[in-house]
Amino acid sequence: MEREARTELAKGYEHREVEARWYPFWLSRGYFHADENDRRRPPFSIVLPPPNVTGSLHLGHALTATLQDVLVRWKRMSGFNAMWLPGTDHAGIATQMVVEKELQRTEKKSRHDLGRAEFLKRIWEWRDRFGSRIGEQHKALGASLDWERERFTMDAGLSRAVREVFVRLHEEGLIYREKKLINWCPRCRTALSDLEVHHEESHPGELWSFAYPLADGSGEIVVATTRPETMLGDTAVAVHPDDDRYRALVGRKVRHPLLGREIPIIADAILVDPAFGTGAVKVTPAHDFNDFETGKRHGLEQITVIGPDGRMTAEAGPVAGQDRFEARKSVKALVAEKGLDRGSRPHLLSLGRCQRCDTVVEPLLSDQWFVRIAPLAKPAIEAVEQGRTVFVPESWTNTYMAWMRNIHDWCISRQLWWGHQIPAWYCPDGHVTVARETPAACATCGKGGLRQDEDVLDTWFSSGLWPFSTMGWPVRTATLARFYPTSVMETGHDIVFFWVARMMMMGLHFMGDVPFRTVYLHPMVRDEKGQKMSKTRGNVIDPLVITEQYGADALRFTLAALTAQGRDMKLAKDRIEGYRAFANKLWNASRFALMNLEGHVDGGDSETATVTPADRWIVARTQRAVNETIAALEAFRFNDAASTVYQFVWHELCDWYIELAKEALYGDDRMKRRAAQATLTHVLSTALRLLHPFMPFITEELWHALRARVQADRWPDSILAAEYPQEGPVDESAERRFGPIIGIVDAIRNVRGEMNVPYKVALEDVEIGALEADARATVREEQPRIERMANVKVAILHEPGRSPPRRPASAVAVGTGFEVRVGLAGAVDVAAETARITKEIEKLETELGALRKKLQNPGFLAKAPPEVVEKDRARADELVEKRGKLDTHRAMLAGTADDTARRDPMENNQQNPTTPPTPAPAQENPIVQAAQSAVAAGTEVAKNVVSAVTDAIERVTAARKSAKARKARKPAKKKAARRAAPKRKAAKKVAKKRKPARKAKRKAAKKGRKGRR
Ligand SMILES: [Zn+2]
Ligand SMILES: [Zn+2]
């Protein structure tokens, strides 16, 4: 094959070209297909939450697909029989609306003009034309789905499963039909489940009071309502039985002021709160859920005054035919005319709206089908209690439990045309026959002429069967035997109840086991400011545009890197750009490696080669990265996994090792060259495999090139079939021995950066100490390299364990296993630099003074928008921090800085660990940076820093503390701060491990490169 022969890479990384190449290749090899008869390998399975057939890939889909593909590719490479099942959902109401709109637009017709059969035909046509779009979009993203198993919630098999479930539940008495009050959308003209109604809390409304005259004319009783139009359907007035004010009235009647009918006054302790309003309540059983129950308790009449179209019915007398909101005004006016208006006051209420169209939902009395849910919920609660299904993040367990314990019967019938028509038939006498196949005669009376129920099932009814219906149920297939229960359900927490909970109930009931072992709920994607993405806000990031622009690999990596547990992710374009740069970096480094691997044969005579401490170091670091990545993946810490791979590939492999290996690769020592080549091959191939689940396309491309270059015929000819790197022991002595070399060079580079000393200015007064014996030996050996890379002269290399003495005009950096003092006297014009800094401090003080004045002005604080105040505060904090740094530099130059304190270098670093890898240099303390670099360089977590600049640290810490204290004082923020506290701690831990190193390191590397040029 042409691509097999390619050993050199194109000069520039072109994601479009690379990403177009591999999906067809993978498909043609059948790599994504899992064999249900394979007993050799352990199964790992995921069913993709089926996107709506009308859907076009949005970020939520992209995130789901990315995280699942990361898991599936990782498991597949780790020797699992990984099955990832794709499909689409018919999405009843959504699809029907799309096609209706289209019909209106093109033919100016409604679905009623076409009739049911013709309209359904149109939807199927539409589905055939556009239904594969979302699948194609998943392919472009690299999702390694088992397309041979693709399903559709209305395909023949799944339709059969739906009927089977309906019939069985009906036979078991768990599905029933009843006239009940349900949520109704007057615009969609269908019943909705409780979940499909979203509640707008604290909607400003009014509480209107009016009087019911007693029927005998002896007085009146005042009631209040937020929905005056419903009074036309009142069939009682209720009071509390213990309320002395009304005790004498119970059992008597009032007269309806607009309709004339007499209504009883009843006593009800459940409905009435005597302390609220007048203590008397109007009762409308047909239009309010509480009143409906009250009506049942008292045998009250149910009068429907608002129809399915949202208009008043004939029962509404004087306002019949009016729209419900118009009728509200009319009723008030009519009551006022009778002199019975008793005034109104503003009132906040909870308003239910249709999830689909936002119309205010109306409780409506109608015949509907319900699932008796409590018996199904019980095992689903127990399964989670017993840990048979585990939620990640764990906090979702309680949410799930609370909901499951308070669950109401589920209204499953929808007055739509598109969907699974309910398998119930009515005979002319009104008997109901529920059957798997269309019956010829009534099961009760044997009559023919049956009519099928016109309603369809809630879309989520079929979705709830997805984990087993897609695998062939009700037939006990080999696929079910192999892959059910699935391993992981990965989805957004917005559909926990819609979907996860129902799959749990259905799975347990029909399969006798949970549908999945782990439920991983990913965060919601928001914009960079943390706002929800929406078309109206104009802040939507389209994954299709992003993929075209930056590549699927970059998008995938970004999404994985941002997926931290338990919080929403903030996505900014520059992050994606940053990871596009990462792909580019990997490309260039690989290209360099490939050029220098010419003539090297994998598995050749490298065993006899001379391995250097640098070789051993990178091998150890590779193993550590492997271990940490796997640990993170096992725990669903996608961001940690991505960050580990990123740090390792970018900094240790590309920035350091490839740089270090040049000497051997270019040198005359054949054995050293062999060792470097063998090491490079091992590390690069491991890195590619480690990265593959996150960036499948570029890694496949590089794998092929590397494999061809080193003639590694024993490697599989797709990285997908290669083995994922395995956990193993880390050669810590190699890390200890060579880590300080990198730490030292980084530390010196950072001092240069902070003190504006360019690379070309040699630093001749450098002392290194506090080394262990073998690290010291390495430093001595590598001294020429250190001197060259940092352009320094090492004046003194101290004996093991001895620290360099402190001197004026010096910077001292301490990392794990080393200390370095850099004398600045000859390199910096102390007087000029001091003057410059002083001037800068003065300028800064002026600005800070003005800001503080503003922030202490109560008038400003009261009037200015919160984001403006917040911005000013942030600026003030920034200035304080900057001044601290400048003070430190000045003190350093004067040789007056205190240098005795040791403290945790990360104390100052509370940044979000997911801060983007944008190339902007970090404004950080040089010593902190040095320590961070040491971390990046592999010297483990730098534990202590002795610095000539403790002053800065104290100032910064103090500034942060005061900022924190200020925030804590603000009551509104208190709660948020408390909530965020444990996370911040975790974030800090992560930051300690990896993140901070990144910027500092790159900055150093950049400076270094600049210097060498
Ligand atoms: Zn609606
Ligand atoms: Zn019958």
XYZ file of C-alpha atoms in Angstrom, residues 528-927:
400
model
C -16.047 30.676 28.131
C -17.935 32.916 30.531
C -19.843 29.968 31.914
C -23.073 30.851 30.143
C -25.329 28.336 28.549
C -24.831 28.169 24.818
C -27.898 29.217 22.909
C -28.821 30.549 19.535
C -30.369 33.645 21.048
C -27.174 34.448 22.919
C -25.174 33.850 19.766
C -22.481 32.009 21.725
C -22.935 28.566 20.211
C -19.800 26.752 19.151
C -20.618 24.423 16.282
C -18.539 21.252 16.447
C -18.813 20.797 12.692
C -17.253 24.179 12.063
C -14.601 23.505 14.685
C -13.763 20.125 13.194
C -13.296 21.694 9.806
C -11.201 24.499 11.193
C -9.018 22.759 13.770
C -9.641 19.090 13.230
C -11.618 16.452 15.065
C -8.526 15.463 17.040
C -8.154 18.967 18.478
C -11.838 19.180 19.336
C -11.825 15.765 20.970
C -8.764 16.485 23.008
C -10.207 19.800 24.160
C -13.447 18.206 25.266
C -11.661 15.452 27.151
C -9.258 17.913 28.764
C -12.173 20.031 29.992
C -14.193 17.176 31.388
C -13.626 17.591 35.085
C -16.017 15.850 37.397
C -18.822 17.717 38.984
C -18.703 21.053 37.266
C -19.757 22.559 34.014
C -17.072 23.011 31.439
C -16.251 26.365 29.969
C -15.262 26.077 26.373
C -13.342 28.829 24.640
C -12.046 28.704 21.124
C -8.499 29.475 22.150
C -8.423 26.197 24.035
C -9.207 24.336 20.872
C -6.551 26.354 19.101
C -4.145 25.403 21.871
C -4.756 21.718 21.354
C -4.505 22.143 17.610
C -1.036 23.496 18.374
C -0.427 20.398 20.466
C -1.200 18.177 17.480
C 1.125 20.293 15.425
C 3.867 19.984 18.014
C 3.520 16.232 18.038
C 3.628 16.192 14.261
C 6.807 18.209 14.087
C 8.525 16.247 16.819
C 7.591 12.993 15.100
C 8.820 14.309 11.820
C 12.153 15.099 13.403
C 12.260 11.704 15.051
C 11.499 9.915 11.813
C 14.318 11.704 10.023
C 16.724 10.613 12.715
C 15.534 7.052 12.844
C 16.731 6.342 9.357
C 18.521 3.053 9.249
C 17.207 2.021 12.643
C 15.438 -1.315 12.754
C 13.078 -1.919 15.655
C 14.155 -4.903 17.730
C 17.630 -4.890 16.133
C 20.879 -4.706 18.065
C 19.715 -1.940 20.419
C 20.108 -4.216 23.445
C 23.828 -3.913 23.217
C 23.713 -0.149 22.865
C 24.955 2.308 25.469
C 21.986 3.725 27.289
C 22.512 7.192 28.772
C 20.888 8.590 31.930
C 18.725 10.752 29.639
C 17.475 7.628 27.847
C 16.718 5.945 31.126
C 15.014 9.078 32.396
C 12.583 9.370 29.488
C 11.766 5.677 29.673
C 10.934 6.107 33.350
C 8.864 9.197 32.651
C 7.002 7.378 29.901
C 6.064 4.620 32.290
C 4.920 7.154 34.858
C 2.745 8.900 32.292
C 1.259 5.550 31.304
C 0.458 4.676 34.910
C -1.113 8.020 35.641
C -3.148 8.073 32.456
C -4.579 4.640 33.112
C -5.362 5.476 36.727
C -7.192 8.596 35.596
C -9.166 6.739 32.933
C -10.128 4.024 35.390
C -11.586 6.716 37.644
C -13.301 8.611 34.804
C -11.014 11.580 35.373
C -10.839 12.463 31.709
C -9.252 15.843 32.312
C -6.453 14.310 34.356
C -5.833 11.662 31.748
C -5.673 14.244 28.972
C -3.495 16.537 31.008
C -1.052 13.740 31.828
C -0.687 12.749 28.208
C -0.374 16.363 27.190
C 2.333 17.191 29.723
C 4.266 14.116 28.887
C 4.116 14.419 25.125
C 4.630 18.134 24.863
C 7.179 18.774 27.548
C 9.041 15.653 28.394
C 9.089 14.004 25.020
C 8.997 16.860 22.515
C 10.671 19.637 24.475
C 13.182 17.677 26.465
C 13.980 14.247 25.294
C 14.144 15.027 21.616
C 16.413 17.942 22.467
C 18.557 15.753 24.729
C 18.781 12.966 22.185
C 20.173 15.209 19.481
C 23.690 14.886 20.820
C 23.599 11.114 20.531
C 21.671 11.117 17.282
C 24.079 13.490 15.619
C 27.200 12.184 17.343
C 29.825 9.703 16.248
C 29.248 7.142 19.015
C 27.410 4.410 17.155
C 26.296 2.636 20.316
C 24.903 5.812 21.851
C 23.119 6.602 18.642
C 21.562 3.152 18.593
C 20.407 3.610 22.171
C 18.876 6.980 21.425
C 17.112 5.576 18.379
C 15.783 2.589 20.254
C 14.636 4.825 23.099
C 13.031 7.298 20.759
C 11.203 4.516 18.955
C 9.962 3.033 22.221
C 8.887 6.351 23.700
C 7.259 7.692 20.574
C 5.355 4.516 19.854
C 4.196 4.402 23.461
C 3.158 8.041 23.362
C 1.147 7.493 20.190
C -0.680 4.550 21.677
C -1.283 6.441 24.913
C -2.717 9.361 22.995
C -4.668 7.372 20.450
C -8.035 7.239 22.257
C -8.009 11.024 22.494
C -6.598 11.860 19.061
C -7.236 8.854 16.871
C -6.465 10.311 13.459
C -3.069 11.923 13.877
C -1.801 9.024 15.985
C -2.806 6.543 13.303
C -1.016 8.577 10.663
C 2.147 8.821 12.757
C 1.976 5.167 13.741
C 2.052 4.119 10.113
C 4.984 6.355 9.362
C 6.942 5.197 12.393
C 6.180 1.559 11.764
C 7.407 1.824 8.196
C 10.473 3.811 9.179
C 11.757 1.370 11.776
C 10.599 -1.646 9.769
C 8.544 -2.852 12.697
C 6.702 -5.600 10.870
C 5.628 -7.212 14.111
C 3.596 -4.113 15.028
C -0.048 -4.272 13.972
C -0.654 -2.250 10.853
C -3.174 -0.069 12.633
C -2.620 1.592 15.962
C -6.169 0.582 16.754
C -5.073 -3.019 16.864
C -1.951 -2.254 18.863
C -1.785 -2.858 22.561
C -2.461 0.006 24.930
C 0.607 0.709 27.085
C 0.395 -1.244 30.306
C 0.937 -0.174 33.869
C 4.263 -1.109 35.335
C 6.928 -0.149 37.857
C 8.651 3.199 37.329
C 12.444 3.382 37.404
C 12.543 6.001 40.134
C 16.297 6.025 40.396
C 16.454 7.092 36.767
C 14.089 9.945 37.556
C 16.089 11.000 40.602
C 19.311 10.833 38.746
C 18.442 12.825 35.686
C 15.494 14.939 36.858
C 17.705 17.585 38.478
C 19.454 18.307 35.165
C 16.166 19.415 33.707
C 15.127 21.193 36.879
C 18.351 23.167 36.949
C 18.176 24.274 33.322
C 14.547 25.235 33.702
C 15.218 27.141 36.887
C 17.942 29.177 35.257
C 15.807 29.873 32.223
C 13.026 31.077 34.448
C 15.338 33.424 36.296
C 16.341 34.828 32.933
C 12.735 35.292 31.964
C 11.794 37.025 35.166
C 14.822 39.280 35.279
C 14.880 40.108 31.576
C 18.259 38.537 31.012
C 18.355 37.224 27.446
C 20.048 33.964 26.597
C 22.905 35.668 24.837
C 24.059 37.241 28.080
C 26.109 34.557 29.787
C 25.612 34.045 33.500
C 28.993 33.213 34.933
C 28.181 33.037 38.619
C 26.103 29.898 39.066
C 26.330 27.457 41.955
C 24.591 24.125 42.146
C 24.128 22.119 45.316
C 21.879 19.985 47.516
C 22.262 17.065 45.146
C 22.317 13.401 46.031
C 25.494 11.544 45.188
C 24.413 9.894 41.950
C 22.521 12.980 40.819
C 25.678 14.952 41.436
C 27.633 12.537 39.316
C 25.121 13.009 36.524
C 25.222 16.774 36.882
C 28.975 16.689 36.645
C 28.782 14.500 33.585
C 26.124 16.678 32.021
C 27.689 19.955 33.082
C 28.691 20.954 29.544
C 25.159 20.342 28.418
C 23.666 22.375 31.261
C 26.074 25.201 30.514
C 25.233 25.131 26.859
C 21.484 24.902 27.274
C 21.265 27.660 29.862
C 24.312 29.659 28.722
C 25.885 29.663 32.140
C 29.174 28.900 33.724
C 28.841 26.653 36.713
C 31.203 28.276 39.141
C 30.821 25.728 41.897
C 29.299 22.284 42.066
C 28.881 21.548 45.770
C 29.479 18.256 47.497
C 26.415 16.000 47.948
C 23.937 17.506 50.391
C 25.588 20.924 50.553
C 23.548 24.004 49.618
C 24.988 27.032 47.847
C 25.436 29.994 50.215
C 23.095 32.972 49.739
C 24.560 36.115 48.224
C 23.251 39.536 47.248
C 21.958 40.193 43.720
C 21.217 36.529 43.286
C 18.209 34.382 42.624
C 18.035 31.036 44.371
C 15.772 28.262 43.186
C 15.159 24.997 44.952
C 13.614 21.960 43.374
C 13.408 18.394 44.485
C 16.938 17.174 44.774
C 18.732 20.358 43.778
C 19.356 23.997 44.591
C 20.750 26.565 42.254
C 21.966 30.108 42.890
C 22.211 32.438 39.911
C 24.320 35.542 40.395
C 22.968 38.484 38.469
C 25.542 41.126 39.308
C 27.387 41.199 36.027
C 24.426 40.446 33.863
C 22.042 43.119 34.945
C 22.653 46.874 35.108
C 21.534 47.060 38.704
C 21.083 50.829 38.851
C 19.138 51.130 35.595
C 16.985 48.115 36.312
C 16.241 49.360 39.820
C 15.208 52.742 38.432
C 12.969 51.146 35.855
C 11.260 48.974 38.433
C 10.800 51.903 40.790
C 9.128 53.884 38.062
C 6.852 51.032 37.224
C 5.883 50.616 40.863
C 4.960 54.292 41.059
C 2.768 54.080 37.998
C 1.095 51.012 39.366
C 0.480 52.645 42.745
C -1.342 55.500 41.070
C -3.709 53.176 39.297
C -4.184 51.045 42.363
C -4.961 54.090 44.497
C -7.665 55.216 42.096
C -9.177 51.776 41.912
C -9.269 51.392 45.662
C -10.955 54.717 46.080
C -13.598 53.642 43.626
C -14.084 50.293 45.297
C -14.504 51.931 48.692
C -17.146 54.268 47.363
C -20.571 52.928 48.420
C -22.246 54.907 45.642
C -20.199 53.152 42.987
C -20.722 49.762 44.578
C -24.473 50.279 44.708
C -24.896 51.524 41.167
C -22.306 49.747 39.071
C -23.247 46.400 37.473
C -21.778 43.491 39.453
C -19.551 42.408 36.582
C -17.958 45.878 36.467
C -17.257 45.803 40.194
C -15.913 42.289 39.875
C -13.652 43.358 37.047
C -12.258 46.262 39.042
C -11.635 44.019 42.002
C -9.825 41.528 39.836
C -7.719 44.328 38.397
C -6.858 45.567 41.871
C -5.816 42.080 42.914
C -3.729 41.809 39.809
C -1.974 45.086 40.548
C -1.233 44.073 44.128
C 0.248 40.852 42.876
C 2.313 42.623 40.259
C 3.615 45.133 42.737
C 4.670 42.336 45.029
C 6.672 40.861 42.237
C 8.312 44.122 41.350
C 9.197 44.772 44.986
C 10.826 41.407 45.074
C 12.863 42.037 42.005
C 14.033 45.325 43.382
C 14.956 43.728 46.689
C 16.786 41.010 44.840
C 18.859 43.524 42.958
C 19.644 45.360 46.161
C 20.609 42.117 47.823
C 18.234 42.823 50.687
C 15.696 40.110 50.148
C 15.123 37.698 52.954
C 16.012 34.222 51.831
C 15.386 31.986 54.756
C 11.812 30.821 54.476
C 10.879 27.560 52.968
C 7.360 27.101 51.777
C 5.184 25.169 49.495
C 5.750 26.608 46.072
C 2.225 25.779 45.034
C 0.776 27.844 47.832
C 0.573 30.620 45.310
C -0.940 28.649 42.599
C -4.646 28.256 42.791
C -5.356 28.434 39.169
C -7.886 26.289 37.546
C -6.020 23.203 36.407
C -7.884 23.301 33.158
C -6.626 26.703 32.178
C -5.994 26.594 28.472
C -2.607 25.859 27.046
C -2.577 29.181 25.280
C 0.887 30.398 24.597
C 0.447 33.482 26.788
C 3.295 33.605 29.296
C 2.276 33.223 32.892
C 2.816 36.084 35.250
C 4.206 34.014 37.976
C 6.754 34.119 40.627
C 10.136 33.018 39.314
C 10.730 30.675 42.156
